[in-house]
Amino acid sequence: MNKIIAHVLAFSLMLGFMLLHSSNAAELVESEIYQPAPNKHQPATQLRLLALNPAQRHLSDLLFPAQSMHLGLPSTQELSALTQQQTEHKALKIGIDRQVPALPAVKDWVWQPVLGGQAAQFIISSEAAASLRALVELEQDLPTGVELRVFAPEQADEVYGAYQANDFKPLDTSVKQLQLWTPSISGSQLGLEVFAPEGINLDQIQLSVPQISHIDYDFKTARFKLADEAILKFSSCDVSMACAPSTWQSTAQAVARYIFTNSAGSSFLCTGTLLADKDTGTQIPYFITAAHCIDDPTLAASMDFYWFHQETSCGSGNAPWVRTTGGADLLASRSELDSSLVRLRSSPPAGALLSGWSLNTLSTNAPVVGIHHGSGNPKQFSQGSFVSYANVSNSTNGFMVTKDPNGSFTQVAWTQGVTAQGSSGSGLWTMINGSPYLKGTLVGGSSSCSTPNSPDEYTRLERFHPYVTTWLEATGGKVSSFVNPNQALTALVDGVIMARYLAGKRGAELTAHVSTASVNYTQLETKLDLLKPSLDLDGDGLLEANKDGILMIRYLAGLRASALIGQFDFSNSKRKTATEIQQYIEMVLF
C-alpha cells in the first residue's frame, strides 16, 4: 500500500481549517535525526537480461544486440539555452530538451527469453551528456506483469525500477498519454528494458520516448561539459561546509541538492531542507524549498535528491554523496510567498536530519546562516546577519525588493560566503538558546563574489506556516469537518462535499442540502484544490466521484469489508482489497 499518498491525503483533509488560526509566534520545533524503519529499503533492482549467467549473457549480446538510437552532439543553439540563467532567482539550469525520433514499436525490439517470460532492451544516446533522463509515454496501460527498468549502460550498478502500469500518470492535462520522467542516468547513454511475462501480447505494450533531457552538468566535477563555464560564477569566494564551525555540521545533514525537470524537458538544480513536525512519534520526510523551483505536482514527481554532498574534510576535494530517486508529492505551494512543501516518496538515507524550525521574528542584526549547493557544488556555508523584512515582487529581469517591517520576506547580508544559482530553496537558520532553527528559504538576491555584501532575500516561515500547519503541526488527532472545525468528518456532509468536488461541482453546489453552516466557498475550494491530487483513494491514477468519492462516503458511514468496496473494479488499482483501502483511510483520519 502506498503509505506516502495516504499521509498526503490525511493531512490535506485537515489543511484549510488551520489556515484560519494565527500561528503561535513563539513556537519552536526541535530537530530529529532521521531513522528509516527497519527493512524499509527494497533490495537493489536487477536487469532481467543481466540475470543470465556470464556465458549466456555474452552469447546473448552477440546474437541479440540491443537496438539503439544516437542523437549526436547538441548544437551550439541548443546549448545556448543553458546560458539563459536568471540573475536574481537562483535555480541553476543544467539540462536541455532533445526531441527523440519515433522508436521502433516495442514488439519489434530484439526479444530474448528470460526466466518467467521475455525481455528486450533499447538504448538512447546523446553525445557528450553528463547524464540523461527520459520522458516515457504510454498510449494505454501496461498489461499486468509488464515491467520497465531504466539503466545506465556505462554504469553496471545503476538500475531503476521496476515500473509498472500504476507508476505512469497523466503529467500534462493537454495530452491523453500516461507519462513518467525516469531518474537521471549517469553518462551519455540511457537504457530501457521491458519485461513481458509469458502469455503477454507484445502489441499491447505501446511505449514511446518523445523527449529526453540532456544534462550537461557533471556532478562529479561540478562543471558543465560543453556549455560556457562563465555560467558558474561561484568559486573564488565560496566557503565549503566542511570548513564551517562544528556547531553547524549537524544542521547541514538536513540539506539536499535536487534535480527536477519541467514539461519542456529543461532540467534544473535547486536546494531544499528536511523539516521536522510536532509529532515526535513519527518521522515523515517533509521537504521545504522554493516555489520558483517546485510549484506543481509534475515538477515534484521529477525530483531526484543528493544527500550529504560535502567535502569529507576542509579542502579535501573529496565530496561523495548518497542519491535517492522516486520524486515527491506536492503538499502546498504559495507563489506569493515563494514557498513549497513536498513529501518525499522514498526515504532519505539514515543519518539525515529533520531540521527544527522557529516562528519567532528576527531581532535587529540577528546572526543568520545559509547552507546550500551554490552552482551545484558540494555543500556551502554562508554567514551574516538579518538586515530587515521586505516585500518582493516579480519584475521582467527577476524581482524587486522593498523594505517593509511587516513584509513577508527576510533580507540578509553576508560577512562570509555568498549564494549562487543552485542555492534556490536552501534554508536560513538562526541560533536560539544555542540550537539552530530554520527561518525560511532562499528566493534569490544579488550577493556574488564581486559584490559579497549585497543582500539576499529569503522567505519567512512564519508567513508560510499557516498553509502547512496540517502537516507540520500534526499530532495524530482526528480530522475536522470541512464546514465545522469543532466536529469530526461525516459521510453525509464532508464525504458528499468531496464527491461533489470530484464531479465538478463548485460554489454553493458543494454544500447544497447537506449543510446550513455559513461557508466561505473561495476558502473551501482552495482547500479542495490542494486536496485534489491526493484523492485517488484506490491508487488507480484516476480521480473519480463515483469511485473515490463513494469509497470515502462509505467509510465515513461506517461500512467495512465487502460493504466498503462492493461493486467496484480494482483490477488497475494499487489498493485492491477492503483491508488496504480501510487502512489507507484510517491513516488519513487517525
Coordinates of C-alpha atoms in Angstrom, one line a residue, residues 272-540:
G272 CA 16.0 22.2 0.0
T273 CA 15.7 21.1 3.6
L274 CA 14.1 18.3 5.5
L275 CA 11.7 19.6 8.2
A276 CA 10.6 18.1 11.5
D277 CA 7.0 18.2 12.5
K278 CA 5.5 18.4 16.0
D279 CA 4.7 14.7 16.3
T280 CA 7.9 13.2 17.7
G281 CA 6.4 9.8 17.4
T282 CA 6.6 9.9 13.6
Q283 CA 9.4 10.8 11.1
I284 CA 7.7 11.9 7.9
P285 CA 10.2 13.3 5.2
Y286 CA 8.7 16.7 4.7
F287 CA 11.0 18.9 2.5
I288 CA 10.8 22.7 2.1
T289 CA 12.1 24.6 -0.9
A290 CA 11.3 27.5 -3.3
A291 CA 8.1 27.7 -5.3
H292 CA 10.0 29.1 -8.2
C293 CA 11.7 25.7 -8.3
I294 CA 8.8 23.4 -7.4
D295 CA 5.2 24.7 -7.8
D296 CA 3.2 21.8 -9.3
P297 CA 2.8 18.1 -8.8
T298 CA 4.6 17.2 -12.0
L299 CA 7.7 19.0 -11.1
A300 CA 7.7 17.4 -7.6
A301 CA 7.3 14.0 -9.2
S302 CA 10.5 14.5 -11.2
M303 CA 12.7 15.3 -8.1
D304 CA 15.9 13.3 -7.6
F305 CA 17.9 14.0 -4.4
Y306 CA 21.6 14.1 -3.5
W307 CA 22.4 13.9 0.2
F308 CA 25.5 14.5 2.3
H309 CA 27.3 16.0 -0.7
Q310 CA 30.1 17.9 1.0
E311 CA 33.8 17.6 1.4
T312 CA 34.9 14.9 3.9
S313 CA 37.3 17.5 5.4
C314 CA 38.1 21.1 4.8
G315 CA 39.9 21.5 1.5
S316 CA 40.0 17.7 0.7
G317 CA 38.2 18.0 -2.6
N318 CA 36.6 14.6 -1.9
A319 CA 32.8 15.0 -1.7
P320 CA 30.8 11.8 -2.0
W321 CA 27.0 11.8 -2.0
V322 CA 24.1 9.5 -1.5
R323 CA 21.3 9.6 -4.0
T324 CA 17.6 8.8 -3.7
T325 CA 15.0 8.8 -6.5
G326 CA 11.3 8.5 -6.8
G327 CA 10.2 12.1 -6.7
A328 CA 7.9 13.7 -4.1
D329 CA 4.3 14.7 -3.6
L330 CA 3.5 18.4 -3.6
L331 CA 1.6 19.3 -0.4
A332 CA 1.4 23.1 -0.5
S333 CA 2.8 25.8 -2.7
R334 CA 2.3 29.6 -2.4
S335 CA 3.9 31.6 -5.3
E336 CA 3.3 34.9 -3.5
L337 CA 5.5 33.5 -0.7
D338 CA 7.8 31.6 -3.0
S339 CA 7.5 28.6 -0.7
S340 CA 6.6 24.9 -1.3
L341 CA 6.4 21.9 0.9
V342 CA 6.7 18.4 -0.5
R343 CA 6.8 14.9 0.9
L344 CA 9.5 12.5 -0.4
R345 CA 8.2 9.3 -1.9
S346 CA 11.5 7.5 -1.0
S347 CA 13.1 7.6 2.5
P348 CA 16.1 9.8 3.0
P349 CA 19.2 8.0 4.0
A350 CA 19.9 7.1 7.6
G351 CA 21.6 10.0 9.4
A352 CA 19.8 12.8 7.6
L353 CA 18.4 15.4 9.9
L354 CA 14.8 16.7 10.1
S355 CA 15.5 20.3 10.8
G356 CA 13.9 22.2 13.7
W357 CA 12.2 25.5 12.9
S358 CA 11.0 28.7 14.6
L359 CA 8.2 31.1 14.1
N360 CA 9.9 33.9 16.1
T361 CA 10.6 37.2 14.4
L362 CA 14.3 38.0 13.9
S363 CA 15.8 40.8 16.0
T364 CA 17.9 43.6 14.5
N365 CA 21.2 42.3 13.2
A366 CA 20.4 38.8 14.4
P367 CA 23.2 36.3 13.2
V368 CA 22.0 34.0 10.4
V369 CA 23.4 31.1 8.4
G370 CA 22.7 29.7 5.0
I371 CA 23.5 26.2 3.9
H372 CA 23.2 25.4 0.2
H373 CA 24.5 24.0 -3.0
G374 CA 25.5 27.1 -5.0
S375 CA 26.4 26.3 -8.6
G376 CA 25.6 22.7 -7.7
N377 CA 28.9 22.5 -5.8
P378 CA 29.4 20.4 -2.7
K379 CA 27.6 21.9 0.3
Q380 CA 28.4 25.5 1.0
F381 CA 28.2 27.8 4.1
S382 CA 27.2 31.5 4.3
Q383 CA 27.2 33.5 7.5
G384 CA 25.9 37.0 8.1
S385 CA 23.1 39.0 9.8
F386 CA 19.5 39.9 9.4
V387 CA 19.0 43.3 7.7
S388 CA 15.2 43.9 7.5
Y389 CA 11.9 42.4 6.5
A390 CA 10.8 43.3 3.0
N391 CA 8.3 42.7 0.2
V392 CA 9.3 41.0 -3.0
S393 CA 7.5 41.5 -6.3
N394 CA 8.3 39.9 -9.7
S395 CA 9.8 42.0 -12.5
T396 CA 11.0 41.4 -16.0
N397 CA 14.5 40.6 -15.0
G398 CA 13.9 38.9 -11.7
F399 CA 12.3 40.6 -8.8
M400 CA 12.1 43.9 -6.9
V401 CA 12.6 44.3 -3.2
T402 CA 11.0 47.0 -1.0
K403 CA 11.9 47.1 2.7
D404 CA 8.8 46.8 4.9
P405 CA 8.9 45.9 8.6
N406 CA 5.7 43.8 8.0
G407 CA 6.9 42.3 4.8
S408 CA 6.7 38.6 4.0
F409 CA 10.4 38.2 3.2
T410 CA 13.7 38.4 5.0
Q411 CA 16.7 40.4 3.7
V412 CA 20.2 39.3 4.9
A413 CA 23.7 40.4 4.2
W414 CA 26.7 38.0 4.4
T415 CA 30.0 38.5 6.1
Q416 CA 31.3 35.1 4.9
G417 CA 30.3 33.3 1.7
V418 CA 27.6 34.1 -0.8
T419 CA 24.8 32.2 -2.7
A420 CA 24.6 31.4 -6.4
Q421 CA 22.5 29.6 -9.0
G422 CA 21.5 26.2 -7.5
S423 CA 21.1 27.8 -4.0
S424 CA 17.4 28.5 -4.6
G425 CA 15.2 27.0 -1.9
S426 CA 18.0 26.5 0.6
G427 CA 17.5 27.2 4.3
L428 CA 18.2 30.2 6.5
W429 CA 18.9 29.4 10.2
T430 CA 19.4 31.3 13.4
M431 CA 20.5 30.2 16.8
I432 CA 18.1 30.3 19.7
N433 CA 19.4 29.3 23.1
G434 CA 22.3 27.5 21.5
S435 CA 20.2 25.5 19.0
P436 CA 19.7 26.2 15.2
Y437 CA 16.2 26.8 13.9
L438 CA 15.1 27.2 10.3
K439 CA 13.6 30.6 9.5
G440 CA 12.9 30.4 5.7
T441 CA 14.2 29.5 2.3
L442 CA 16.2 31.4 -0.4
V443 CA 14.3 33.3 -3.0
G444 CA 17.4 34.9 -4.6
G445 CA 19.4 38.1 -4.4
S446 CA 22.4 40.0 -5.6
S447 CA 25.2 38.5 -3.5
S448 CA 28.2 37.3 -5.6
C449 CA 31.9 37.1 -5.4
S450 CA 32.2 40.6 -6.9
T451 CA 29.5 42.1 -4.5
P452 CA 29.6 39.8 -1.5
N453 CA 27.9 42.2 0.8
S454 CA 24.9 42.8 -1.5
P455 CA 21.7 41.4 0.2
D456 CA 19.9 38.1 -0.4
E457 CA 16.2 37.5 0.1
Y458 CA 14.7 34.6 2.0
T459 CA 11.1 33.7 2.7
R460 CA 9.6 33.9 6.2
L461 CA 8.5 30.5 7.5
E462 CA 6.0 32.2 9.9
R463 CA 4.1 33.5 6.8
F464 CA 4.1 30.1 5.0
H465 CA 3.3 28.2 8.2
P466 CA -0.5 28.8 8.2
Y467 CA -0.6 26.9 4.9
V468 CA 1.3 23.9 6.1
T469 CA 0.1 23.6 9.7
T470 CA -1.8 20.5 8.6
W471 CA 1.5 18.7 8.2
L472 CA 4.0 20.4 10.5
E473 CA 1.6 20.6 13.4
A474 CA 0.1 17.1 13.0
T475 CA -0.2 15.3 16.3
G476 CA -2.4 12.4 15.3
G477 CA -5.7 13.9 16.2
K478 CA -8.9 13.3 14.3
V479 CA -9.6 15.3 11.1
S480 CA -12.1 18.1 11.4
S481 CA -15.2 18.8 9.3
F482 CA -14.9 21.0 6.2
V483 CA -17.8 23.2 7.4
N484 CA -17.4 23.0 11.2
P485 CA -13.9 22.6 12.7
N486 CA -15.4 21.6 16.0
Q487 CA -16.9 18.5 14.6
A488 CA -15.5 15.3 13.0
L489 CA -15.9 14.4 9.4
T490 CA -19.2 12.9 8.5
A491 CA -20.3 10.9 5.5
L492 CA -23.4 13.0 4.6
V493 CA -21.5 16.3 4.8
D494 CA -17.8 16.0 4.2
G495 CA -17.9 12.8 2.2
V496 CA -20.6 14.3 -0.1
I497 CA -18.6 17.5 -0.5
M498 CA -15.6 15.6 -1.7
A499 CA -17.6 13.5 -4.1
R500 CA -19.3 16.6 -5.5
Y501 CA -16.0 18.3 -5.9
L502 CA -14.6 15.4 -7.9
A503 CA -17.8 15.5 -10.0
G504 CA -17.1 19.1 -11.0
K505 CA -19.4 20.9 -8.6
R506 CA -18.3 24.3 -7.3
G507 CA -19.6 27.1 -5.0
A508 CA -22.9 26.5 -3.2
E509 CA -23.5 23.3 -5.2
L510 CA -20.8 21.7 -2.9
T511 CA -22.9 22.1 0.3
A512 CA -26.5 22.2 -1.1
H513 CA -28.9 20.2 1.1
V514 CA -26.0 18.8 3.3
S515 CA -25.1 21.8 5.4
T516 CA -26.7 25.0 6.6
A517 CA -23.4 26.4 8.0
S518 CA -22.1 29.7 6.7
V519 CA -19.3 28.8 4.2
N520 CA -16.6 30.8 2.5
Y521 CA -16.7 29.0 -0.8
T522 CA -13.4 30.5 -2.0
Q523 CA -11.6 29.1 1.0
L524 CA -13.4 25.8 0.7
E525 CA -12.5 25.4 -3.0
T526 CA -8.9 26.3 -2.2
K527 CA -8.8 23.5 0.4
L528 CA -10.3 21.1 -2.1
D529 CA -7.9 22.3 -4.8
L530 CA -4.9 21.4 -2.6
L531 CA -6.5 18.1 -1.7
K532 CA -7.4 17.1 -5.3
P533 CA -4.1 15.5 -6.3
S534 CA -4.3 13.2 -3.2
L535 CA -7.9 12.0 -3.6
D536 CA -7.1 8.9 -5.6
L537 CA -8.1 6.5 -2.8
D538 CA -7.6 3.2 -4.6
G539 CA -4.4 4.3 -6.4
D540 CA -5.6 3.7 -9.9

